[in-house]
Short mmCIF file of C-alpha atoms and ligand atoms in Angstrom, two decimals:
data_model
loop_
_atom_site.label_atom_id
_atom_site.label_comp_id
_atom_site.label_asym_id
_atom_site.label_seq_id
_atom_site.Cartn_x
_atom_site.Cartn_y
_atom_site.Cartn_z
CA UNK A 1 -12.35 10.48 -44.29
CA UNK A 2 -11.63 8.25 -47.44
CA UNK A 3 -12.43 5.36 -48.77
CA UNK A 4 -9.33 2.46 -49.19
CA UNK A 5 -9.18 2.53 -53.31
CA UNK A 6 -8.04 -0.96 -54.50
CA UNK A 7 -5.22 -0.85 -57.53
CA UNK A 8 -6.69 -1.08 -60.70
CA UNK A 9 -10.22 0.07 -59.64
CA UNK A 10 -10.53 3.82 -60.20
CA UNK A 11 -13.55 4.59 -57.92
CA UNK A 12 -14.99 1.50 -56.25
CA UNK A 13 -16.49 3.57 -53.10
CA UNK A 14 -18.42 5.53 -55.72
CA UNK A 15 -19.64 2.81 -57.72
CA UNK A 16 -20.57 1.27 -54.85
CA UNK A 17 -22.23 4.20 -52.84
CA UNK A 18 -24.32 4.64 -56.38
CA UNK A 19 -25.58 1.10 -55.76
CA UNK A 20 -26.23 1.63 -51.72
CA UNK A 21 -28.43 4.52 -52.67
CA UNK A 22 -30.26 2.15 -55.78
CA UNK A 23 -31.11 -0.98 -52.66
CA UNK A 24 -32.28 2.50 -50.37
CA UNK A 25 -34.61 3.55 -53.63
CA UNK A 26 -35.21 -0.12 -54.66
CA UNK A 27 -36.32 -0.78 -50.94
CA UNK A 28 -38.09 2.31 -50.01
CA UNK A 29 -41.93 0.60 -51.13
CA UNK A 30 -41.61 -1.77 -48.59
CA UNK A 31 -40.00 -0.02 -46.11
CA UNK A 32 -42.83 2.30 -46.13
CA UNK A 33 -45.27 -0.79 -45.80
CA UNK A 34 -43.30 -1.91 -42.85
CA UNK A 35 -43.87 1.55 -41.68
CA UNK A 36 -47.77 1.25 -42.20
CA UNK A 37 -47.89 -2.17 -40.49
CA UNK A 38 -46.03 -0.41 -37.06
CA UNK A 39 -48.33 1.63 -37.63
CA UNK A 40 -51.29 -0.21 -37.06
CA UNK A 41 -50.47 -1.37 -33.65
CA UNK A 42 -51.37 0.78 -31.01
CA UNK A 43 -48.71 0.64 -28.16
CA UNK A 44 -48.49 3.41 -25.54
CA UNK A 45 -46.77 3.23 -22.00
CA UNK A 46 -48.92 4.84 -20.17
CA UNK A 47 -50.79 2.61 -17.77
CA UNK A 48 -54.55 3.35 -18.89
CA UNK A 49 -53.32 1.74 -22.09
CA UNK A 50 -53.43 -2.02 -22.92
CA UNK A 51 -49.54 -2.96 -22.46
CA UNK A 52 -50.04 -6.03 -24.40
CA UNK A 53 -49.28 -3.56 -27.58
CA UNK A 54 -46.38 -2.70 -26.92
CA UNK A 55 -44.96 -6.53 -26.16
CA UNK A 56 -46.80 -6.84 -30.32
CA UNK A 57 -44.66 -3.82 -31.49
CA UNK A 58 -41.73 -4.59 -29.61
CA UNK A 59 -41.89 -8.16 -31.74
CA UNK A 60 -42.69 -6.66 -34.83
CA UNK A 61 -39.32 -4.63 -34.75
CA UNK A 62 -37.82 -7.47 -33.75
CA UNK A 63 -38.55 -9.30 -36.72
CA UNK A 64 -37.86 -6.43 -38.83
CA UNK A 65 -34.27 -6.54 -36.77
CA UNK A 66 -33.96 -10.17 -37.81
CA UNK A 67 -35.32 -9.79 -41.35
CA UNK A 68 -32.48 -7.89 -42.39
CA UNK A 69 -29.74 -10.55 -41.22
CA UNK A 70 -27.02 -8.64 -40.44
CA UNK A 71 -27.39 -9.10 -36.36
CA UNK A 72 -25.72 -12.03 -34.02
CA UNK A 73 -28.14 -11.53 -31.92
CA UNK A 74 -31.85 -9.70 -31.36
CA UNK A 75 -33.47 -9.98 -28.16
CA UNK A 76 -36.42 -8.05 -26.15
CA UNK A 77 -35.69 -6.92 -22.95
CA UNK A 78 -37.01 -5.13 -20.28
CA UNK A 79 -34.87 -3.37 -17.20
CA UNK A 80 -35.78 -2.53 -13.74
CA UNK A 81 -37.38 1.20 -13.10
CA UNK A 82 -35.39 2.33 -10.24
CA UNK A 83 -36.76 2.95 -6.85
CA UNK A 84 -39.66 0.64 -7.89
CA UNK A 85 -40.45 -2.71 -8.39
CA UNK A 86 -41.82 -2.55 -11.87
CA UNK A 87 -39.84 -3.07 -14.66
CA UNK A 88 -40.17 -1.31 -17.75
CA UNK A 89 -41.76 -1.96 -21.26
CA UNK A 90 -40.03 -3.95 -23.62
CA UNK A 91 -37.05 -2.58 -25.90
CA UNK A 92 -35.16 -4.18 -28.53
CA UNK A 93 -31.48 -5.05 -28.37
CA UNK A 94 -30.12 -5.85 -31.74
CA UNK A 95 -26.33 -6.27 -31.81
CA UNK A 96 -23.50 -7.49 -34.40
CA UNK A 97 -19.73 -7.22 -33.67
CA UNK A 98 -17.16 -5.07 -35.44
CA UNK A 99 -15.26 -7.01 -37.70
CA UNK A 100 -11.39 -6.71 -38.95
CA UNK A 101 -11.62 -2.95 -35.89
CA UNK A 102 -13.58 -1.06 -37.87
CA UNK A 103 -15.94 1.20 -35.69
CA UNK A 104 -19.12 0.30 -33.99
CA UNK A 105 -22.35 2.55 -34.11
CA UNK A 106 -25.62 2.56 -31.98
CA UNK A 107 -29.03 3.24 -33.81
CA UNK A 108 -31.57 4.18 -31.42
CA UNK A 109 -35.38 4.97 -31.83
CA UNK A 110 -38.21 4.55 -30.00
CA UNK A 111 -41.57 2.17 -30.81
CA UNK A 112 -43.69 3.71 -28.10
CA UNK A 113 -46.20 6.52 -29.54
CA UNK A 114 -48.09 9.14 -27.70
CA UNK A 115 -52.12 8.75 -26.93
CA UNK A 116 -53.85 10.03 -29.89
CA UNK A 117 -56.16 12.22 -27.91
CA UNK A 118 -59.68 13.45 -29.43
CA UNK A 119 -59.94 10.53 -31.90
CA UNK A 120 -62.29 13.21 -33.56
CA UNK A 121 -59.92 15.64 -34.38
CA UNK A 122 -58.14 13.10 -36.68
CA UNK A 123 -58.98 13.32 -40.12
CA UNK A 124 -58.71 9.61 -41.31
CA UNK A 125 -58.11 7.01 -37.59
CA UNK A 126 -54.91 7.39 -35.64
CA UNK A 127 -53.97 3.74 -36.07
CA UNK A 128 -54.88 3.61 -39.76
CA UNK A 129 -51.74 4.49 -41.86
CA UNK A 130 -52.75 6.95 -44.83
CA UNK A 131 -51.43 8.02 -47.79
CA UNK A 132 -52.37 12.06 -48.53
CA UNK A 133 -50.58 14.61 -50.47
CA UNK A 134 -47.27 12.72 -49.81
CA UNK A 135 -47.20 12.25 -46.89
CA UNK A 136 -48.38 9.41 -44.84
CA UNK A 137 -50.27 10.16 -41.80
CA UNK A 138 -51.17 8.07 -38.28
CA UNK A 139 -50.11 8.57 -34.89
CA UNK A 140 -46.09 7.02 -34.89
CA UNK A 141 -46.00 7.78 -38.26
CA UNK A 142 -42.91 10.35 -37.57
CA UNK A 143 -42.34 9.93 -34.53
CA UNK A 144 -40.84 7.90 -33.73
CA UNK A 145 -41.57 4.47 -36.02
CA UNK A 146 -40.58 6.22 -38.93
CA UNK A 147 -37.16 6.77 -36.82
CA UNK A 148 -37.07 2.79 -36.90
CA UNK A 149 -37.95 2.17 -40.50
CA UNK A 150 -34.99 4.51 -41.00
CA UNK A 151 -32.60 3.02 -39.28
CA UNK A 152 -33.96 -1.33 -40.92
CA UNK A 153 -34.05 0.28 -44.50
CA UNK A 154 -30.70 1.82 -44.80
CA UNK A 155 -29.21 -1.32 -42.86
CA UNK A 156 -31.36 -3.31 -45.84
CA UNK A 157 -29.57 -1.13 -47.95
CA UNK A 158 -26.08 -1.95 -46.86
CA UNK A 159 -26.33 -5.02 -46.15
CA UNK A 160 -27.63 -5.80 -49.43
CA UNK A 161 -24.76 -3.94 -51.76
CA UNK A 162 -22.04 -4.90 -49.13
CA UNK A 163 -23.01 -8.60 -48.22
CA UNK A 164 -19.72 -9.88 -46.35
CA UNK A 165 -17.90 -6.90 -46.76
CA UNK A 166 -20.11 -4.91 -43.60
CA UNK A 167 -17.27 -5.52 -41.62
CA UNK A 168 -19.12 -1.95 -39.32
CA UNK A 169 -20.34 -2.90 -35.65
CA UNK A 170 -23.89 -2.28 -35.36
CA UNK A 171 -26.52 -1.87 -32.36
CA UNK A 172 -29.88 -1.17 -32.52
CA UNK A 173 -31.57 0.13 -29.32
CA UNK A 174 -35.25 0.37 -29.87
CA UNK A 175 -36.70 1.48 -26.39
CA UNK A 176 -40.96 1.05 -25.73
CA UNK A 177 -41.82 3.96 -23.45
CA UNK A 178 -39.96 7.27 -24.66
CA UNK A 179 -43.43 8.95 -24.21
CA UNK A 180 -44.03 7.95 -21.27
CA UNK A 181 -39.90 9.42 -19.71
CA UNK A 182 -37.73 6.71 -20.34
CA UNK A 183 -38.15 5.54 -16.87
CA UNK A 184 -36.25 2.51 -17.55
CA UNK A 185 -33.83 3.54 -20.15
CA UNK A 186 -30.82 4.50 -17.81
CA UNK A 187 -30.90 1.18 -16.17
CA UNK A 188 -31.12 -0.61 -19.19
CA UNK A 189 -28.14 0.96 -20.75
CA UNK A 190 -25.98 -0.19 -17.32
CA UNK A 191 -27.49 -3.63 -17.34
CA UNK A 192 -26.22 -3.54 -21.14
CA UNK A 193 -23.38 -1.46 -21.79
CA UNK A 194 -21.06 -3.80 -23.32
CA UNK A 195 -24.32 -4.37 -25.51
CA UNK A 196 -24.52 -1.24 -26.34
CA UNK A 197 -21.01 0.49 -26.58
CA UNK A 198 -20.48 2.47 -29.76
CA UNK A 199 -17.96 5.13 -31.50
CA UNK A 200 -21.02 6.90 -32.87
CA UNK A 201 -24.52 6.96 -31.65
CA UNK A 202 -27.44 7.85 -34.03
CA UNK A 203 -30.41 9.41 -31.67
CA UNK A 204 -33.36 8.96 -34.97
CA UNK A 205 -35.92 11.35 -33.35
CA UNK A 206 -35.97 14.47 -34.11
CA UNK A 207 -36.58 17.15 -36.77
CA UNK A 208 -35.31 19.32 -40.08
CA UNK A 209 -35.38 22.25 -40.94
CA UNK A 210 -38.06 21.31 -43.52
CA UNK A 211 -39.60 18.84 -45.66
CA UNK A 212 -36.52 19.21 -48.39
CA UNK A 213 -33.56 20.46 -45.81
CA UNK A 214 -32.01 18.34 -43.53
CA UNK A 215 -31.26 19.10 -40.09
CA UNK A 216 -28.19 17.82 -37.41
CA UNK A 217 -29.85 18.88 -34.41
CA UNK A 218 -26.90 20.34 -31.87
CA UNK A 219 -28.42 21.87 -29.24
CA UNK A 220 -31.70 20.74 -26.77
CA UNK A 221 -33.01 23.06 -23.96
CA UNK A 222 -33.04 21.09 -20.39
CA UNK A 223 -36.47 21.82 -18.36
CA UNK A 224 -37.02 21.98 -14.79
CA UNK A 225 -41.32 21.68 -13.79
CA UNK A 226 -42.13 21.77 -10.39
CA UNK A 227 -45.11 22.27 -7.90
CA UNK A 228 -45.63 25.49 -5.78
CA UNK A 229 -47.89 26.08 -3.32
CA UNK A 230 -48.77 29.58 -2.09
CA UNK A 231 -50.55 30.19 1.30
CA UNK A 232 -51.13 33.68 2.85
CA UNK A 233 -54.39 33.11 5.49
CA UNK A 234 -54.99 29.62 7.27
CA UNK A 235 -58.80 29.58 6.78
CA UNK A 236 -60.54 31.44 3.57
CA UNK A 237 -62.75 34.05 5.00
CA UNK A 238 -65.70 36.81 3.77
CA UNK A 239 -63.98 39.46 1.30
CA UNK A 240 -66.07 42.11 2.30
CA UNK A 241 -65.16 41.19 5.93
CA UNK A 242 -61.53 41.71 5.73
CA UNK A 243 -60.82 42.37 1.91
CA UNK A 244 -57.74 45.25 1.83
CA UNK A 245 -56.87 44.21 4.87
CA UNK A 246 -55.14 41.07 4.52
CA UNK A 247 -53.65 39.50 1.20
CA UNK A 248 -55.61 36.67 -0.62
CA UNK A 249 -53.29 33.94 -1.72
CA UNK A 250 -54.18 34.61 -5.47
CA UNK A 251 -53.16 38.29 -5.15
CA UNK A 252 -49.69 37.20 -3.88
CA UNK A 253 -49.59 34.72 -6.71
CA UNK A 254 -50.44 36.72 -9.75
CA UNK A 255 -48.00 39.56 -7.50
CA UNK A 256 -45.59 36.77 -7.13
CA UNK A 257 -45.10 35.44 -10.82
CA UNK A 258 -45.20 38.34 -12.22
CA UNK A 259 -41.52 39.12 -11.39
CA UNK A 260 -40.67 35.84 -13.61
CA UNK A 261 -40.93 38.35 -17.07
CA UNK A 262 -39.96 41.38 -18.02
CA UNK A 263 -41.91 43.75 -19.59
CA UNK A 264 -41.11 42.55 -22.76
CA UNK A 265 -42.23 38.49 -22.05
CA UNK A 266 -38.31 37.69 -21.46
CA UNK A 267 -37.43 35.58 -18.40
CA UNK A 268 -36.11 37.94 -15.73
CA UNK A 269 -34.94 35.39 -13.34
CA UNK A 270 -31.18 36.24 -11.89
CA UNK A 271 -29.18 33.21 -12.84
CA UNK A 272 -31.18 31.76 -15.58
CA UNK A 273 -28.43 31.84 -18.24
CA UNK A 274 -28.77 32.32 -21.75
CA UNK A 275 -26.12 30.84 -24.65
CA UNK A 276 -24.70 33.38 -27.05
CA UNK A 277 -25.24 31.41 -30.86
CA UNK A 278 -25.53 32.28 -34.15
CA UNK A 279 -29.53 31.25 -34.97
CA UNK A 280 -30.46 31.34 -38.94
CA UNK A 281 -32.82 33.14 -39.79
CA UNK A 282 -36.55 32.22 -39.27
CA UNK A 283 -38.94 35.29 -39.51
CA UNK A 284 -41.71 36.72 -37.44
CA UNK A 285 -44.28 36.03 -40.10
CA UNK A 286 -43.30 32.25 -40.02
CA UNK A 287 -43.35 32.38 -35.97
CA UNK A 288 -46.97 33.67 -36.46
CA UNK A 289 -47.85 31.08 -38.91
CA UNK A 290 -46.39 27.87 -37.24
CA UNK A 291 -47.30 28.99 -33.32
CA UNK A 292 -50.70 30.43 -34.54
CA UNK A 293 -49.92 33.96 -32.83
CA UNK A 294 -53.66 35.69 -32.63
CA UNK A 295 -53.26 39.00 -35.48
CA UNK A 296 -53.30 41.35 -32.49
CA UNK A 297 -51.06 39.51 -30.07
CA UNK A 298 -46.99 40.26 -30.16
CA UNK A 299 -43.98 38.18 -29.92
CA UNK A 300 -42.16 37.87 -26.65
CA UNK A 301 -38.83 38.69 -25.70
CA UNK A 302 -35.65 39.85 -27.16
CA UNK A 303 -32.83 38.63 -29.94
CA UNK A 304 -33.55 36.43 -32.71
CA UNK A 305 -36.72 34.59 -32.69
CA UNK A 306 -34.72 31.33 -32.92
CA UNK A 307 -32.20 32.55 -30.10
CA UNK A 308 -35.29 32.56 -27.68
CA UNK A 309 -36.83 29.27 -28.89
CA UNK A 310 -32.90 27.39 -28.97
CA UNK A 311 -30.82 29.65 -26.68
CA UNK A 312 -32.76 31.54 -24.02
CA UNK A 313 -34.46 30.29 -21.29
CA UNK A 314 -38.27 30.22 -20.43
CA UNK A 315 -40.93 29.76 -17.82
CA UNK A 316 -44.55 29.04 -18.50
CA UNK A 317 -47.32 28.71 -15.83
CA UNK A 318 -48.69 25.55 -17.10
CA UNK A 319 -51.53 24.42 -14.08
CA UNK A 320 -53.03 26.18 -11.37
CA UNK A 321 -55.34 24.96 -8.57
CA UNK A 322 -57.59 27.74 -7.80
CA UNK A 323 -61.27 28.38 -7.04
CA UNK A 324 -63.04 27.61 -10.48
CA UNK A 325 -65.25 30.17 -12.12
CA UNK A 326 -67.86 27.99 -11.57
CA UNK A 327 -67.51 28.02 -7.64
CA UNK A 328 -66.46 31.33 -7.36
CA UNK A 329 -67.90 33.03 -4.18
CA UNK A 330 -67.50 36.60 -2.58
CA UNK A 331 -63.87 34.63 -0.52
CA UNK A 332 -60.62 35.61 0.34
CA UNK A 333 -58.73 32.62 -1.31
CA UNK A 334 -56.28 31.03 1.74
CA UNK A 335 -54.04 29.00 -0.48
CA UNK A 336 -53.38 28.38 -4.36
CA UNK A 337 -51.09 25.97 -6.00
CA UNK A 338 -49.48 26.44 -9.55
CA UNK A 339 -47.38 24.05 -12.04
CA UNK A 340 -43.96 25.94 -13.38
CA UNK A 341 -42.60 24.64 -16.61
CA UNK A 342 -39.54 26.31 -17.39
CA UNK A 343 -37.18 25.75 -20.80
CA UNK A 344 -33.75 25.61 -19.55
CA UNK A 345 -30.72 27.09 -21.72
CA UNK A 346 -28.10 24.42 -23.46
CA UNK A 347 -25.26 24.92 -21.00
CA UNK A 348 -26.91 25.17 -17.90
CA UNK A 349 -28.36 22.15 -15.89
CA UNK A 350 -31.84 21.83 -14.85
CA UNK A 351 -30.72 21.87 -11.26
CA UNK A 352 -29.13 25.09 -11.53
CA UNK A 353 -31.80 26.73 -13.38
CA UNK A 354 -34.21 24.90 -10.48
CA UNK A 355 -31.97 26.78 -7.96
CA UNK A 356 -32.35 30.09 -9.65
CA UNK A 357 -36.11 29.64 -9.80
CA UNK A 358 -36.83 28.89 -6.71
CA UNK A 359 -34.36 31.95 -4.57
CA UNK A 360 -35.85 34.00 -7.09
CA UNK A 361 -40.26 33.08 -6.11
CA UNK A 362 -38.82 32.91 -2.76
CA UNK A 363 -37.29 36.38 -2.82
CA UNK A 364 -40.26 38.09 -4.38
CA UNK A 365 -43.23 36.23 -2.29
CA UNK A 366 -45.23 39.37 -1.09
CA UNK A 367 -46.21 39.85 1.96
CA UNK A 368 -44.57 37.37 3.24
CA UNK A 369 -46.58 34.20 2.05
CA UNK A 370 -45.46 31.20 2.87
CA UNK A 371 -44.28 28.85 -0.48
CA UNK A 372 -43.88 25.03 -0.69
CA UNK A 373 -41.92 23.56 -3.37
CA UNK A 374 -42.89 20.09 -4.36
CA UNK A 375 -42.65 17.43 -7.53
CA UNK A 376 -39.35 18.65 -9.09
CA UNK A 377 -38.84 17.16 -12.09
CA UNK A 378 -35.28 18.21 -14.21
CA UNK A 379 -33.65 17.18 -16.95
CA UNK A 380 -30.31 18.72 -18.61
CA UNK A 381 -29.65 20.06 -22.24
CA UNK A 382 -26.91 19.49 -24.19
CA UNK A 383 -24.66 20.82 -26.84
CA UNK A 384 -23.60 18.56 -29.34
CA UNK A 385 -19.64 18.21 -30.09
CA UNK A 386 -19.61 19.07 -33.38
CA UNK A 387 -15.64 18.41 -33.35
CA UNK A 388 -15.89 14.88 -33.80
CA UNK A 389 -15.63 12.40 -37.50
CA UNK A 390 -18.69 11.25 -37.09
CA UNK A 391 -20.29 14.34 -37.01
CA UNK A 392 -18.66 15.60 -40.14
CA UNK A 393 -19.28 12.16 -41.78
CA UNK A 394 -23.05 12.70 -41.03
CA UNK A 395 -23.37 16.03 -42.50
CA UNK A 396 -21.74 14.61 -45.44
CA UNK A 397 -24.15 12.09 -45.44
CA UNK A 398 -27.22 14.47 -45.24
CA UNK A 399 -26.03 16.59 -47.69
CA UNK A 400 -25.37 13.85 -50.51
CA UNK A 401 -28.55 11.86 -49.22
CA UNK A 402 -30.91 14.70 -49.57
CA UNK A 403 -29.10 17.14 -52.14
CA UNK A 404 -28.77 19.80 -49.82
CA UNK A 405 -26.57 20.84 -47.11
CA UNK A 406 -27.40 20.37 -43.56
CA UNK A 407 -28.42 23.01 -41.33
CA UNK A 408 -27.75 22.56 -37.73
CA UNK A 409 -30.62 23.05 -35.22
CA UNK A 410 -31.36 23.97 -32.06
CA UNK A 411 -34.43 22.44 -30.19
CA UNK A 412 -36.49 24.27 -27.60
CA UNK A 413 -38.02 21.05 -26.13
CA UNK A 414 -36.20 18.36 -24.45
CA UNK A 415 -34.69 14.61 -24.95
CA UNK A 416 -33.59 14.25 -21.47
CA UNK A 417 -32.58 10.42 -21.94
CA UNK A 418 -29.80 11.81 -24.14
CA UNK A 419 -27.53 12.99 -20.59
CA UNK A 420 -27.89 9.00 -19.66
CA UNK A 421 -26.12 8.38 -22.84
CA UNK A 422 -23.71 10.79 -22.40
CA UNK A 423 -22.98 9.56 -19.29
CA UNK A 424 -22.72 6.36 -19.96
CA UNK A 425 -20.83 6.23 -23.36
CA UNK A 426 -18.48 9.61 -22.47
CA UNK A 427 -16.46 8.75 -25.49
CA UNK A 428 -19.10 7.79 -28.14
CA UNK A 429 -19.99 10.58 -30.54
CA UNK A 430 -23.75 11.68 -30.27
CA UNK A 431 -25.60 12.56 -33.71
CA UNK A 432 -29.00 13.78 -32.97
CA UNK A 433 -31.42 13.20 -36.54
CA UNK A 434 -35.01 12.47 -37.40
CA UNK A 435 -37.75 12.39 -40.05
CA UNK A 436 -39.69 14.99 -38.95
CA UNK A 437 -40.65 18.22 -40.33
CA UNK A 438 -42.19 21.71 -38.98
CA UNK A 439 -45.36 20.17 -40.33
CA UNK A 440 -45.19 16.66 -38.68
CA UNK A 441 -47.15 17.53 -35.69
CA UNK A 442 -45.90 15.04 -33.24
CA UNK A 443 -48.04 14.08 -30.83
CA UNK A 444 -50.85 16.28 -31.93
CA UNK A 445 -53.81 14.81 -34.15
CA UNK A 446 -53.25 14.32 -37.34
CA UNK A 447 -49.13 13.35 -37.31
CA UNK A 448 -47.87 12.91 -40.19
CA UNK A 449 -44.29 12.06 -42.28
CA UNK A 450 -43.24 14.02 -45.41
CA UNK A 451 -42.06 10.67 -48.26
CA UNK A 452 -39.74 12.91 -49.57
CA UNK A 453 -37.48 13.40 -46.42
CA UNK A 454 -37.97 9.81 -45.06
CA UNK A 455 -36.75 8.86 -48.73
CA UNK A 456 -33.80 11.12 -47.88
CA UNK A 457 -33.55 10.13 -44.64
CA UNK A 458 -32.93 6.25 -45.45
CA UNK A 459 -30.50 7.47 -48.45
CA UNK A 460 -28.60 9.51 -45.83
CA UNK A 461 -28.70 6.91 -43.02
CA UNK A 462 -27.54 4.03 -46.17
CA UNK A 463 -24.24 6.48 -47.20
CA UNK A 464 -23.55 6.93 -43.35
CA UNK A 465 -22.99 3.02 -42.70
CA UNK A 466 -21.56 2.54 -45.54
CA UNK A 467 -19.20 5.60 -45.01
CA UNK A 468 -18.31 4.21 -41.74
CA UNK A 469 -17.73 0.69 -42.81
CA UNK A 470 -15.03 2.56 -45.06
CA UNK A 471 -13.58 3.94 -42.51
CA UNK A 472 -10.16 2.06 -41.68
ZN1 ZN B 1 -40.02 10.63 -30.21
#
């Protein structure tokens, strides 16, 4: 991709990208004080939270929308949740036409945050942004209302050096209840496609590689969590009366899901596929470090450490309903009920993967105990097209914007909202990227954002639109 050089003018696009990146510096103070301000305001979907916050947050990123002047039009909106009657919380539409065909691109972010949990495990309050050891810590901090400070600052940027030369289309979809599933989201982007149409889409919440290295996240795993309940007896009875005898439903259980694994911790479910990747390399002493592995325990499964986490599927027993240990009595158990969370490979779909599960528990109940499957939940990874200009444009971006080449990344967890794009915009190229780092701790206590890479992040984000407004 180049930039149209006017006769006479040896290197305008470089003079000019040198001053982009000097309004991204210039800017980056209050951008960061923007930041802080989100910050402050407390809004989470969930209903035990007062919803009021969110309408404040979605109107402070309005006005931030506004503030830089670039839009035709900013508005909050809420859609319908389907199959209900509620609607959901309030998102931000900001949109400005194309001018003279140059390409349009869609920023999105999120300005929901996760509960902060134990406010006692936070070392200064959630809610009160922080400056420590450069990096600024409260709950939103990364993720994701640093993901919108990105996205304002580097328009700022642009919009700044360029004045009526950003001729580029630009949307800004700022949704208020990513936490809490998107339950609205794939309505909202039928009710406003035309809004929202784009050549490139910029998804501004996820992670690098680390503080000073800046990732293009490629791959997600799907999930598929579901209910199971496991029944062997229709009345609990005396264990001494007719214990080795008859099974307990917790011996068919523990019998049951033990077939998931292998003996080596790897999934051993027959059709639970697994993507063959290149992973970089990310050693054991690292895994032990970041996942705080206990000095005795091992590593599970097989391949590359990141091939498990980014390529290989896995299942986790994640609740059970069971006699306590409190309330435990000399009883033959007549029914227990567990939660299955399983990571789904990029390339499979969380139906599939469902399918596979559930042949496979019902293959190897023992004894013949009777399952119920209940509460399905899936979602579907994805594999990024890496073919596409915008993708090449972005890693361009990241590497001049940070001074380092891009890796690309796989993700273990999920952003199933990203299929509804996909579905939706078939043609528009997806570019998965974020502020965080390995240290962020998203939606633990004690988030926090690393200056350094949001300063990079905002310098990369600045080069990308004004890249694309290049582009001819
Ligand atoms: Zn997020």
């Amino acid at each position: 991709m180049t930039s149209p050089a006017l006769p006479g003018d040896p290197n305008p696009s470089g003079d000019r990208e040198a001053a982009v990146l000097d309004a991204a510096a210039t800017g980056f103070p209050a951008a960061l004080s923007d930041l802080g301000q989100l910050v402050r305001i407390p809004g989470m979907a969930w209903p035990a939270f007062d919803q009021t916050q969110l309408e404040r947050s979605s109107e402070a990123v309005a006005a931030l929308a506004s503030g830089t002047g670039v839009f035709d039009d900013v508005r909050i909106l809420r859609a319908a949740i389907p199959g209900t009657d509620e609607v959901g919380q309030p998102a931000v539409l900001a949109t400005r036409a194309a001018r003279n065909g140059k390409p349009t691109i869609l920023l999105y972010a999120h300005h929901d945050v996760q509960p902060p949990g134990d406010d006692a495990l936070w070392e200064t309050p959630p809610f009160e942004p922080t400056v420590r050891d450069g990096r600024l810590y409260g709950r939103g901090a990364a993720d994701d209302k640093a993901g919108i400070m990105a996205h304002i600052a580097s328009i700022r940027a642009v919009a700044e050096v360029l004045g009526d030369d950003l001729e580029l289309g630009i949307a800004m979809f700022v949704e208020g209840e990513e936490e809490y599933g998107s339950r609205s989201f794939a309505q909202f982007l039928s009710d406003n496609k035309d809004a929202l149409r784009a050549d490139a889409i910029v998804v501004a919440d996820s992670g690098n590689w680390d503080s000073s290295t800046p990732g293009l996240t490629v791959s997600l795993r799907g999930n598929a969590r579901f209910t199971v309940r496991v029944r062997t007896l229709d009345h609990a009875s005396h264990s001494g009366m007719f214990g080795g005898a008859v099974p307990d439903a917790m011996m068919a259980t523990v019998t049951m899901l033990a077939t998931l694994w292998n003996a080596d911790g790897s999934v051993a479910v027959e059709g639970m596929i697994e993507r063959d990747a290149q992973t970089p390399d990310y050693t054991e002493e690292t895994l032990r470090d970041e996942a705080g592995l206990l000095p005795g325990t091992s590593p599970i499964g097989d391949g590359t450490i990141l091939s498990r986490i980014w390529n290989k599927p896995s299942v986790t027993v994640i609740g059970i309903d069971a006699t306590s240990v409190a309330a435990a009595s000399n009883t033959l158990l007549p029914e227990v009920t567990v939660v299955i969370s399983a990571r789904v490979a990029p390339g499979q779909t969380g139906e599939d993967a469902y399918a596979a599960l559930e042949a496979h528990l019902r293959a190897h109940a023992p004894f013949g105990a009777e399952l119920t499957f209940s509460d399905v939940d899936l979602g579907n990874g994805f594999l990024v097209d890496t073919s596409g200009w915008a993708v090449a444009l972005t890693r361009e971006a990241m590497r001049d914007g940070y001074g380092v080449a891009p890796v690309d990344l796989g993700v273990g967890g999920s952003i199933p909202f990203i299929a509804d794009l996909v579905r939706e915009f078939p043609q528009a190229q997806i570019l998965v990227t974020g502020v965080e780092d390995p240290h962020s701790r998203a939606h633990s206590p004690n988030e926090s954002l690393h200056l350094d890479t949001f300063r990079h992040a905002v310098a990369t984000e600045a080069l990308l639109l004004s890249r694309m407004n290049d582009i001819i």
